[in-house]
Amino acid sequence: MRHPVVMGNWKLNGSKEMVSNLLKGLDAELKGVEGVDVAVAPPAMYLDLAEQLIGKGESKIILGAQNVDVNASGAFTGDISPEMLKDFGASHIIIGHSERREYHSESDEFVAKKFAFLKEHGLTPVLCIGESEAQNEAGETVAVCARQIDAVINTQGVEALDGAIIAYEPIWAIGTGKAATADDAQRIHAAIRAHIAEKSEEVAKKVVIQYGGSVKPENAEAYFAQPDIDGALVGGAALNAESFAAIAKAAAKAKK
Ligand code: PGA
């Protein structure tokens, strides 16, 4: 049985006050909640504060980050290395988010390089994949997801996916309130798993595949009732302790 993972991607949102209130709120909401891994990815700037607050709390929130560089150190202005993330206790690192692919022109190959670098440093990649609206309408969804995953498999072998997390996020559903239906998401998740199974059934069975894109407390239960949806990557709803915790609790309940 796969253990569900619900992760909050805070994107470019936060202040010391907000980080502090949100983490304290989550700590209170998640007390006694078992059976789900709950992670948050604040802006890198706030990892120090988040690490301190999580250390004081009881909820065992996992610390994550939203990006990483492909270099360990040196003249790379503005970038952050895996060791720096580790230094602040971050373990689950989002890579290949569609916003980075789009606004920072990150290619499948570049994202795969980040994936390898994270693994090399003992960190957990949260590999985002997903199709645009036009690709969806053209019936290319599964092919796009397969291509994005193959960039990792073809360079590092299917075993590299062992212990990693995949987040299927249809781009048209991100931040739009226009979520994929649970049935549609399940169909794509099953296809992604089947694609990985062509290389290794063992890895396919174990790999956590989250759904992301307008996940809210109101629709979370329907996703987690699906056999191939193992959690969620949550944007907007992760900025509120009560709604994010409600999503995490729904995953814990559904995957018992
Ligand atoms: P959303 O974002 O929940 O606000 O749609 C999800 C994401 O981008 O990870």
PDB file of C-alpha atoms and ligand atoms in Angstrom:
ATOM      1  CA  MET A   1       0.000   0.000   0.000  1.00  0.00           C
ATOM      2  CA  ARG A   2       1.344   3.408  -0.948  1.00  0.00           C
ATOM      3  CA  HIS A   3       1.520   6.015   1.781  1.00  0.00           C
ATOM      4  CA  PRO A   4      -0.279   9.218   0.712  1.00  0.00           C
ATOM      5  CA  VAL A   5       1.629  12.496   0.540  1.00  0.00           C
ATOM      6  CA  VAL A   6      -0.122  15.871   0.640  1.00  0.00           C
ATOM      7  CA  MET A   7       2.174  18.780  -0.099  1.00  0.00           C
ATOM      8  CA  GLY A   8       1.545  22.511  -0.003  1.00  0.00           C
ATOM      9  CA  ASN A   9       3.265  24.605  -2.647  1.00  0.00           C
ATOM     10  CA  TRP A  10       3.203  28.130  -1.255  1.00  0.00           C
ATOM     11  CA  LYS A  11       4.707  29.619  -4.444  1.00  0.00           C
ATOM     12  CA  LEU A  12       5.632  33.291  -4.181  1.00  0.00           C
ATOM     13  CA  ASN A  13       3.565  33.976  -1.091  1.00  0.00           C
ATOM     14  CA  GLY A  14       4.591  34.689   2.457  1.00  0.00           C
ATOM     15  CA  SER A  15       6.000  36.921   5.120  1.00  0.00           C
ATOM     16  CA  LYS A  16       7.491  36.058   8.497  1.00  0.00           C
ATOM     17  CA  GLU A  17       4.104  36.608  10.037  1.00  0.00           C
ATOM     18  CA  MET A  18       2.245  34.491   7.509  1.00  0.00           C
ATOM     19  CA  VAL A  19       4.757  31.602   7.742  1.00  0.00           C
ATOM     20  CA  SER A  20       4.538  31.662  11.490  1.00  0.00           C
ATOM     21  CA  ASN A  21       0.720  31.781  11.622  1.00  0.00           C
ATOM     22  CA  LEU A  22       0.279  29.135   8.938  1.00  0.00           C
ATOM     23  CA  LEU A  23       2.689  26.653  10.504  1.00  0.00           C
ATOM     24  CA  LYS A  24       1.299  27.152  13.983  1.00  0.00           C
ATOM     25  CA  GLY A  25      -2.208  26.717  12.595  1.00  0.00           C
ATOM     26  CA  LEU A  26      -1.209  23.537  10.777  1.00  0.00           C
ATOM     27  CA  ASP A  27       0.473  22.156  13.837  1.00  0.00           C
ATOM     28  CA  ALA A  28      -2.765  22.548  15.779  1.00  0.00           C
ATOM     29  CA  GLU A  29      -4.968  21.194  12.962  1.00  0.00           C
ATOM     30  CA  LEU A  30      -2.814  18.144  12.312  1.00  0.00           C
ATOM     31  CA  LYS A  31      -2.359  16.975  15.856  1.00  0.00           C
ATOM     32  CA  GLY A  32      -3.103  13.262  16.026  1.00  0.00           C
ATOM     33  CA  VAL A  33      -3.563  12.914  12.255  1.00  0.00           C
ATOM     34  CA  GLU A  34      -1.858   9.699  11.133  1.00  0.00           C
ATOM     35  CA  GLY A  35      -1.564   7.881   7.841  1.00  0.00           C
ATOM     36  CA  VAL A  36      -0.535  10.772   5.612  1.00  0.00           C
ATOM     37  CA  ASP A  37       2.738  12.567   5.040  1.00  0.00           C
ATOM     38  CA  VAL A  38       2.162  16.308   5.096  1.00  0.00           C
ATOM     39  CA  ALA A  39       4.796  18.559   3.523  1.00  0.00           C
ATOM     40  CA  VAL A  40       5.060  22.284   2.893  1.00  0.00           C
ATOM     41  CA  ALA A  41       7.241  24.157   0.427  1.00  0.00           C
ATOM     42  CA  PRO A  42       7.621  27.782   1.536  1.00  0.00           C
ATOM     43  CA  PRO A  43       9.696  30.275  -0.456  1.00  0.00           C
ATOM     44  CA  ALA A  44      13.390  29.435   0.211  1.00  0.00           C
ATOM     45  CA  MET A  45      13.745  32.693   2.101  1.00  0.00           C
ATOM     46  CA  TYR A  46      11.562  31.320   4.891  1.00  0.00           C
ATOM     47  CA  LEU A  47      13.054  27.842   5.266  1.00  0.00           C
ATOM     48  CA  ASP A  48      15.059  28.890   8.310  1.00  0.00           C
ATOM     49  CA  LEU A  49      11.996  30.191  10.117  1.00  0.00           C
ATOM     50  CA  ALA A  50       9.906  27.203   9.003  1.00  0.00           C
ATOM     51  CA  GLU A  51      12.556  24.752  10.221  1.00  0.00           C
ATOM     52  CA  GLN A  52      12.596  26.409  13.646  1.00  0.00           C
ATOM     53  CA  LEU A  53       8.812  26.426  13.934  1.00  0.00           C
ATOM     54  CA  ILE A  54       8.432  22.823  12.776  1.00  0.00           C
ATOM     55  CA  GLY A  55      11.082  21.766  15.292  1.00  0.00           C
ATOM     56  CA  LYS A  56       8.989  23.244  18.073  1.00  0.00           C
ATOM     57  CA  GLY A  57       5.708  21.721  16.895  1.00  0.00           C
ATOM     58  CA  GLU A  58       4.299  18.228  17.314  1.00  0.00           C
ATOM     59  CA  SER A  59       2.768  17.611  13.927  1.00  0.00           C
ATOM     60  CA  LYS A  60       5.827  16.190  12.097  1.00  0.00           C
ATOM     61  CA  ILE A  61       5.320  18.445   9.076  1.00  0.00           C
ATOM     62  CA  ILE A  62       7.871  17.649   6.385  1.00  0.00           C
ATOM     63  CA  LEU A  63       9.775  20.615   5.051  1.00  0.00           C
ATOM     64  CA  GLY A  64      10.157  21.043   1.311  1.00  0.00           C
ATOM     65  CA  ALA A  65      11.225  23.604  -1.252  1.00  0.00           C
ATOM     66  CA  GLN A  66      10.013  24.820  -4.624  1.00  0.00           C
ATOM     67  CA  ASN A  67      13.150  24.524  -6.723  1.00  0.00           C
ATOM     68  CA  VAL A  68      16.842  23.606  -6.769  1.00  0.00           C
ATOM     69  CA  ASP A  69      19.804  24.355  -8.991  1.00  0.00           C
ATOM     70  CA  VAL A  70      21.913  21.823 -10.882  1.00  0.00           C
ATOM     71  CA  ASN A  71      25.183  23.153  -9.408  1.00  0.00           C
ATOM     72  CA  ALA A  72      26.647  22.492  -5.977  1.00  0.00           C
ATOM     73  CA  SER A  73      28.373  25.852  -5.494  1.00  0.00           C
ATOM     74  CA  GLY A  74      30.147  28.674  -7.305  1.00  0.00           C
ATOM     75  CA  ALA A  75      29.271  31.553  -9.583  1.00  0.00           C
ATOM     76  CA  PHE A  76      25.566  30.913 -10.069  1.00  0.00           C
ATOM     77  CA  THR A  77      23.846  34.082  -8.927  1.00  0.00           C
ATOM     78  CA  GLY A  78      20.469  33.603  -7.329  1.00  0.00           C
ATOM     79  CA  ASP A  79      20.549  29.819  -7.234  1.00  0.00           C
ATOM     80  CA  ILE A  80      20.201  27.371  -4.355  1.00  0.00           C
ATOM     81  CA  SER A  81      21.975  24.021  -4.010  1.00  0.00           C
ATOM     82  CA  PRO A  82      20.691  20.718  -2.610  1.00  0.00           C
ATOM     83  CA  GLU A  83      23.124  20.962   0.325  1.00  0.00           C
ATOM     84  CA  MET A  84      21.734  24.396   1.229  1.00  0.00           C
ATOM     85  CA  LEU A  85      18.213  22.995   1.236  1.00  0.00           C
ATOM     86  CA  LYS A  86      19.384  20.084   3.379  1.00  0.00           C
ATOM     87  CA  ASP A  87      21.115  22.511   5.729  1.00  0.00           C
ATOM     88  CA  PHE A  88      17.661  23.913   6.570  1.00  0.00           C
ATOM     89  CA  GLY A  89      15.974  20.537   6.879  1.00  0.00           C
ATOM     90  CA  ALA A  90      14.170  20.539   3.517  1.00  0.00           C
ATOM     91  CA  SER A  91      13.790  17.064   2.043  1.00  0.00           C
ATOM     92  CA  HIS A  92      10.951  17.117  -0.518  1.00  0.00           C
ATOM     93  CA  ILE A  93      11.887  19.344  -3.430  1.00  0.00           C
ATOM     94  CA  ILE A  94       9.459  20.342  -6.174  1.00  0.00           C
ATOM     95  CA  ILE A  95      10.986  20.352  -9.646  1.00  0.00           C
ATOM     96  CA  GLY A  96       9.544  20.872 -13.101  1.00  0.00           C
ATOM     97  CA  HIS A  97       6.537  22.846 -11.932  1.00  0.00           C
ATOM     98  CA  SER A  98       4.730  24.177 -15.007  1.00  0.00           C
ATOM     99  CA  GLU A  99       5.355  27.746 -13.814  1.00  0.00           C
ATOM    100  CA  ARG A 100       9.104  27.102 -13.907  1.00  0.00           C
ATOM    101  CA  ARG A 101       8.868  25.266 -17.222  1.00  0.00           C
ATOM    102  CA  GLU A 102       6.939  28.208 -18.683  1.00  0.00           C
ATOM    103  CA  TYR A 103       8.424  31.345 -17.066  1.00  0.00           C
ATOM    104  CA  HIS A 104      11.993  30.058 -16.811  1.00  0.00           C
ATOM    105  CA  SER A 105      12.053  27.947 -19.973  1.00  0.00           C
ATOM    106  CA  GLU A 106      13.012  24.775 -18.098  1.00  0.00           C
ATOM    107  CA  SER A 107      13.189  21.836 -20.501  1.00  0.00           C
ATOM    108  CA  ASP A 108      12.434  18.176 -19.752  1.00  0.00           C
ATOM    109  CA  GLU A 109      16.187  17.508 -19.884  1.00  0.00           C
ATOM    110  CA  PHE A 110      17.016  20.306 -17.456  1.00  0.00           C
ATOM    111  CA  VAL A 111      14.344  19.087 -15.029  1.00  0.00           C
ATOM    112  CA  ALA A 112      15.731  15.553 -15.326  1.00  0.00           C
ATOM    113  CA  LYS A 113      19.161  16.912 -14.412  1.00  0.00           C
ATOM    114  CA  LYS A 114      17.680  18.459 -11.267  1.00  0.00           C
ATOM    115  CA  PHE A 115      16.037  15.133 -10.502  1.00  0.00           C
ATOM    116  CA  ALA A 116      19.377  13.318 -10.682  1.00  0.00           C
ATOM    117  CA  PHE A 117      21.108  15.981  -8.595  1.00  0.00           C
ATOM    118  CA  LEU A 118      18.496  15.743  -5.838  1.00  0.00           C
ATOM    119  CA  LYS A 119      18.783  11.952  -5.721  1.00  0.00           C
ATOM    120  CA  GLU A 120      22.557  12.206  -5.590  1.00  0.00           C
ATOM    121  CA  HIS A 121      22.172  14.354  -2.472  1.00  0.00           C
ATOM    122  CA  GLY A 122      19.628  12.082  -0.816  1.00  0.00           C
ATOM    123  CA  LEU A 123      16.658  14.411  -1.334  1.00  0.00           C
ATOM    124  CA  THR A 124      13.169  13.471  -2.555  1.00  0.00           C
ATOM    125  CA  PRO A 125      12.248  14.930  -5.950  1.00  0.00           C
ATOM    126  CA  VAL A 126       8.608  15.913  -6.420  1.00  0.00           C
ATOM    127  CA  LEU A 127       8.531  15.796 -10.209  1.00  0.00           C
ATOM    128  CA  CYS A 128       5.699  17.838 -11.706  1.00  0.00           C
ATOM    129  CA  ILE A 129       4.330  16.782 -15.048  1.00  0.00           C
ATOM    130  CA  GLY A 130       1.205  17.699 -16.981  1.00  0.00           C
ATOM    131  CA  GLU A 131      -0.266  18.927 -20.209  1.00  0.00           C
ATOM    132  CA  SER A 132      -1.474  22.313 -21.430  1.00  0.00           C
ATOM    133  CA  GLU A 133      -5.072  22.934 -22.378  1.00  0.00           C
ATOM    134  CA  ALA A 134      -4.235  22.709 -26.082  1.00  0.00           C
ATOM    135  CA  GLN A 135      -2.408  19.412 -25.575  1.00  0.00           C
ATOM    136  CA  ASN A 136      -5.357  18.146 -23.569  1.00  0.00           C
ATOM    137  CA  GLU A 137      -7.795  19.065 -26.324  1.00  0.00           C
ATOM    138  CA  ALA A 138      -5.543  17.403 -28.894  1.00  0.00           C
ATOM    139  CA  GLY A 139      -5.648  14.170 -26.879  1.00  0.00           C
ATOM    140  CA  GLU A 140      -1.922  14.345 -26.120  1.00  0.00           C
ATOM    141  CA  THR A 141      -2.090  14.194 -22.313  1.00  0.00           C
ATOM    142  CA  VAL A 142      -0.629  10.747 -21.779  1.00  0.00           C
ATOM    143  CA  ALA A 143       2.059  11.266 -24.419  1.00  0.00           C
ATOM    144  CA  VAL A 144       3.158  14.553 -22.822  1.00  0.00           C
ATOM    145  CA  CYS A 145       3.337  12.986 -19.348  1.00  0.00           C
ATOM    146  CA  ALA A 146       5.222   9.970 -20.698  1.00  0.00           C
ATOM    147  CA  ARG A 147       7.738  12.234 -22.439  1.00  0.00           C
ATOM    148  CA  GLN A 148       8.323  14.235 -19.256  1.00  0.00           C
ATOM    149  CA  ILE A 149       8.887  11.061 -17.217  1.00  0.00           C
ATOM    150  CA  ASP A 150      11.025   9.456 -19.924  1.00  0.00           C
ATOM    151  CA  ALA A 151      13.490  12.355 -19.619  1.00  0.00           C
ATOM    152  CA  VAL A 152      14.296  10.865 -16.195  1.00  0.00           C
ATOM    153  CA  ILE A 153      13.944   7.166 -17.071  1.00  0.00           C
ATOM    154  CA  ASN A 154      16.091   7.409 -20.210  1.00  0.00           C
ATOM    155  CA  THR A 155      18.961   9.149 -18.413  1.00  0.00           C
ATOM    156  CA  GLN A 156      18.819   7.544 -14.971  1.00  0.00           C
ATOM    157  CA  GLY A 157      16.902   4.307 -15.383  1.00  0.00           C
ATOM    158  CA  VAL A 158      13.442   3.527 -14.064  1.00  0.00           C
ATOM    159  CA  GLU A 159      14.883   2.720 -10.616  1.00  0.00           C
ATOM    160  CA  ALA A 160      15.539   6.453 -10.158  1.00  0.00           C
ATOM    161  CA  LEU A 161      11.782   6.863  -9.645  1.00  0.00           C
ATOM    162  CA  ASP A 162      11.955   4.606  -6.607  1.00  0.00           C
ATOM    163  CA  GLY A 163      11.295   6.809  -3.573  1.00  0.00           C
ATOM    164  CA  ALA A 164      10.493   9.848  -5.717  1.00  0.00           C
ATOM    165  CA  ILE A 165       7.101  11.517  -6.013  1.00  0.00           C
ATOM    166  CA  ILE A 166       5.350  12.392  -9.254  1.00  0.00           C
ATOM    167  CA  ALA A 167       2.787  15.201  -9.262  1.00  0.00           C
ATOM    168  CA  TYR A 168       0.392  15.083 -12.203  1.00  0.00           C
ATOM    169  CA  GLU A 169      -0.829  18.646 -12.667  1.00  0.00           C
ATOM    170  CA  PRO A 170      -2.840  19.514 -15.768  1.00  0.00           C
ATOM    171  CA  ILE A 171      -1.680  23.085 -16.444  1.00  0.00           C
ATOM    172  CA  TRP A 172      -5.198  24.279 -17.264  1.00  0.00           C
ATOM    173  CA  ALA A 173      -6.315  23.213 -13.776  1.00  0.00           C
ATOM    174  CA  ILE A 174      -3.623  25.089 -11.838  1.00  0.00           C
ATOM    175  CA  GLY A 175      -4.964  28.095  -9.978  1.00  0.00           C
ATOM    176  CA  THR A 176      -8.030  28.224 -12.195  1.00  0.00           C
ATOM    177  CA  GLY A 177     -10.640  26.522 -10.041  1.00  0.00           C
ATOM    178  CA  LYS A 178     -11.211  24.295 -13.087  1.00  0.00           C
ATOM    179  CA  ALA A 179     -10.058  20.994 -11.589  1.00  0.00           C
ATOM    180  CA  ALA A 180      -9.908  17.758 -13.542  1.00  0.00           C
ATOM    181  CA  THR A 181     -12.721  15.390 -12.596  1.00  0.00           C
ATOM    182  CA  ALA A 182     -11.674  12.601 -10.260  1.00  0.00           C
ATOM    183  CA  ASP A 183     -12.444  10.043 -12.990  1.00  0.00           C
ATOM    184  CA  ASP A 184     -10.347  11.853 -15.584  1.00  0.00           C
ATOM    185  CA  ALA A 185      -7.467  12.281 -13.140  1.00  0.00           C
ATOM    186  CA  GLN A 186      -7.654   8.569 -12.215  1.00  0.00           C
ATOM    187  CA  ARG A 187      -7.520   7.606 -15.905  1.00  0.00           C
ATOM    188  CA  ILE A 188      -4.351   9.657 -16.430  1.00  0.00           C
ATOM    189  CA  HIS A 189      -2.749   8.448 -13.186  1.00  0.00           C
ATOM    190  CA  ALA A 190      -3.400   4.837 -14.218  1.00  0.00           C
ATOM    191  CA  ALA A 191      -1.865   5.536 -17.638  1.00  0.00           C
ATOM    192  CA  ILE A 192       1.206   7.132 -16.033  1.00  0.00           C
ATOM    193  CA  ARG A 193       1.607   4.122 -13.746  1.00  0.00           C
ATOM    194  CA  ALA A 194       1.169   1.746 -16.678  1.00  0.00           C
ATOM    195  CA  HIS A 195       3.837   3.634 -18.598  1.00  0.00           C
ATOM    196  CA  ILE A 196       6.293   3.201 -15.715  1.00  0.00           C
ATOM    197  CA  ALA A 197       5.235  -0.455 -15.360  1.00  0.00           C
ATOM    198  CA  GLU A 198       6.439  -1.102 -18.916  1.00  0.00           C
ATOM    199  CA  LYS A 199       9.935  -0.638 -17.474  1.00  0.00           C
ATOM    200  CA  SER A 200       9.366  -1.925 -13.928  1.00  0.00           C
ATOM    201  CA  GLU A 201       6.162  -3.164 -12.339  1.00  0.00           C
ATOM    202  CA  GLU A 202       7.834  -3.012  -8.964  1.00  0.00           C
ATOM    203  CA  VAL A 203       8.670   0.708  -9.250  1.00  0.00           C
ATOM    204  CA  ALA A 204       5.260   1.501 -10.773  1.00  0.00           C
ATOM    205  CA  LYS A 205       3.504  -0.160  -7.860  1.00  0.00           C
ATOM    206  CA  LYS A 206       5.472   1.831  -5.306  1.00  0.00           C
ATOM    207  CA  VAL A 207       5.731   5.311  -6.815  1.00  0.00           C
ATOM    208  CA  VAL A 208       3.512   7.979  -5.260  1.00  0.00           C
ATOM    209  CA  ILE A 209       1.534   9.922  -7.873  1.00  0.00           C
ATOM    210  CA  GLN A 210      -0.127  13.071  -6.557  1.00  0.00           C
ATOM    211  CA  TYR A 211      -2.821  15.023  -8.334  1.00  0.00           C
ATOM    212  CA  GLY A 212      -2.492  18.808  -8.435  1.00  0.00           C
ATOM    213  CA  GLY A 213      -4.636  21.584  -9.860  1.00  0.00           C
ATOM    214  CA  SER A 214      -7.375  23.352  -7.896  1.00  0.00           C
ATOM    215  CA  VAL A 215      -7.517  20.744  -5.126  1.00  0.00           C
ATOM    216  CA  LYS A 216      -9.803  22.028  -2.370  1.00  0.00           C
ATOM    217  CA  PRO A 217     -11.358  20.506   0.754  1.00  0.00           C
ATOM    218  CA  GLU A 218     -14.583  20.144  -1.278  1.00  0.00           C
ATOM    219  CA  ASN A 219     -13.116  17.946  -4.023  1.00  0.00           C
ATOM    220  CA  ALA A 220     -10.213  16.240  -2.204  1.00  0.00           C
ATOM    221  CA  GLU A 221     -12.164  13.209  -1.033  1.00  0.00           C
ATOM    222  CA  ALA A 222     -13.222  12.305  -4.568  1.00  0.00           C
ATOM    223  CA  TYR A 223      -9.591  12.279  -5.750  1.00  0.00           C
ATOM    224  CA  PHE A 224      -8.318  10.229  -2.842  1.00  0.00           C
ATOM    225  CA  ALA A 225     -11.065   7.645  -3.375  1.00  0.00           C
ATOM    226  CA  GLN A 226      -9.314   6.785  -6.663  1.00  0.00           C
ATOM    227  CA  PRO A 227      -6.903   3.846  -6.545  1.00  0.00           C
ATOM    228  CA  ASP A 228      -4.034   5.552  -8.399  1.00  0.00           C
ATOM    229  CA  ILE A 229      -4.217   8.985  -6.747  1.00  0.00           C
ATOM    230  CA  ASP A 230      -1.834   8.936  -3.795  1.00  0.00           C
ATOM    231  CA  GLY A 231      -2.143  12.452  -2.445  1.00  0.00           C
ATOM    232  CA  ALA A 232      -2.095  15.994  -3.747  1.00  0.00           C
ATOM    233  CA  LEU A 233       0.123  18.932  -4.540  1.00  0.00           C
ATOM    234  CA  VAL A 234      -1.872  21.921  -3.379  1.00  0.00           C
ATOM    235  CA  GLY A 235      -1.347  25.598  -4.239  1.00  0.00           C
ATOM    236  CA  GLY A 236      -4.026  28.117  -3.271  1.00  0.00           C
ATOM    237  CA  ALA A 237      -5.751  25.981  -0.645  1.00  0.00           C
ATOM    238  CA  ALA A 238      -2.407  25.327   1.073  1.00  0.00           C
ATOM    239  CA  LEU A 239      -2.210  28.958   2.164  1.00  0.00           C
ATOM    240  CA  ASN A 240      -4.940  28.415   4.738  1.00  0.00           C
ATOM    241  CA  ALA A 241      -4.244  26.057   7.655  1.00  0.00           C
ATOM    242  CA  GLU A 242      -7.795  24.840   7.957  1.00  0.00           C
ATOM    243  CA  SER A 243      -8.330  24.042   4.295  1.00  0.00           C
ATOM    244  CA  PHE A 244      -4.905  22.463   3.808  1.00  0.00           C
ATOM    245  CA  ALA A 245      -5.357  20.326   6.913  1.00  0.00           C
ATOM    246  CA  ALA A 246      -8.814  19.285   5.693  1.00  0.00           C
ATOM    247  CA  ILE A 247      -7.213  18.007   2.468  1.00  0.00           C
ATOM    248  CA  ALA A 248      -4.539  16.115   4.429  1.00  0.00           C
ATOM    249  CA  LYS A 249      -7.182  14.587   6.691  1.00  0.00           C
ATOM    250  CA  ALA A 250      -9.228  13.500   3.659  1.00  0.00           C
ATOM    251  CA  ALA A 251      -6.167  11.657   2.310  1.00  0.00           C
ATOM    252  CA  ALA A 252      -5.500   9.977   5.643  1.00  0.00           C
ATOM    253  CA  LYS A 253      -9.113   8.814   5.863  1.00  0.00           C
ATOM    254  CA  ALA A 254      -9.409   7.596   2.282  1.00  0.00           C
ATOM    255  CA  LYS A 255      -6.138   5.647   2.238  1.00  0.00           C
ATOM    256  CA  LYS A 256      -6.523   3.888   5.570  1.00  0.00           C
TER     257      LYS A 256
HETATM  258  P1  PGA B   1      -3.523  25.246  -7.197  1.00  0.00           P
HETATM  259  O1  PGA B   1      -1.948  25.023  -7.535  1.00  0.00           O
HETATM  260  O2  PGA B   1      -3.876  24.255  -6.112  1.00  0.00           O
HETATM  261  O3  PGA B   1      -3.615  26.672  -6.725  1.00  0.00           O
HETATM  262  O4  PGA B   1      -4.272  24.994  -8.444  1.00  0.00           O
HETATM  263  C1  PGA B   1      -1.404  23.744  -7.606  1.00  0.00           C
HETATM  264  C2  PGA B   1       0.063  23.817  -7.966  1.00  0.00           C
HETATM  265  O5  PGA B   1       0.449  24.643  -8.789  1.00  0.00           O
HETATM  266  O6  PGA B   1       0.887  23.031  -7.447  1.00  0.00           O
END
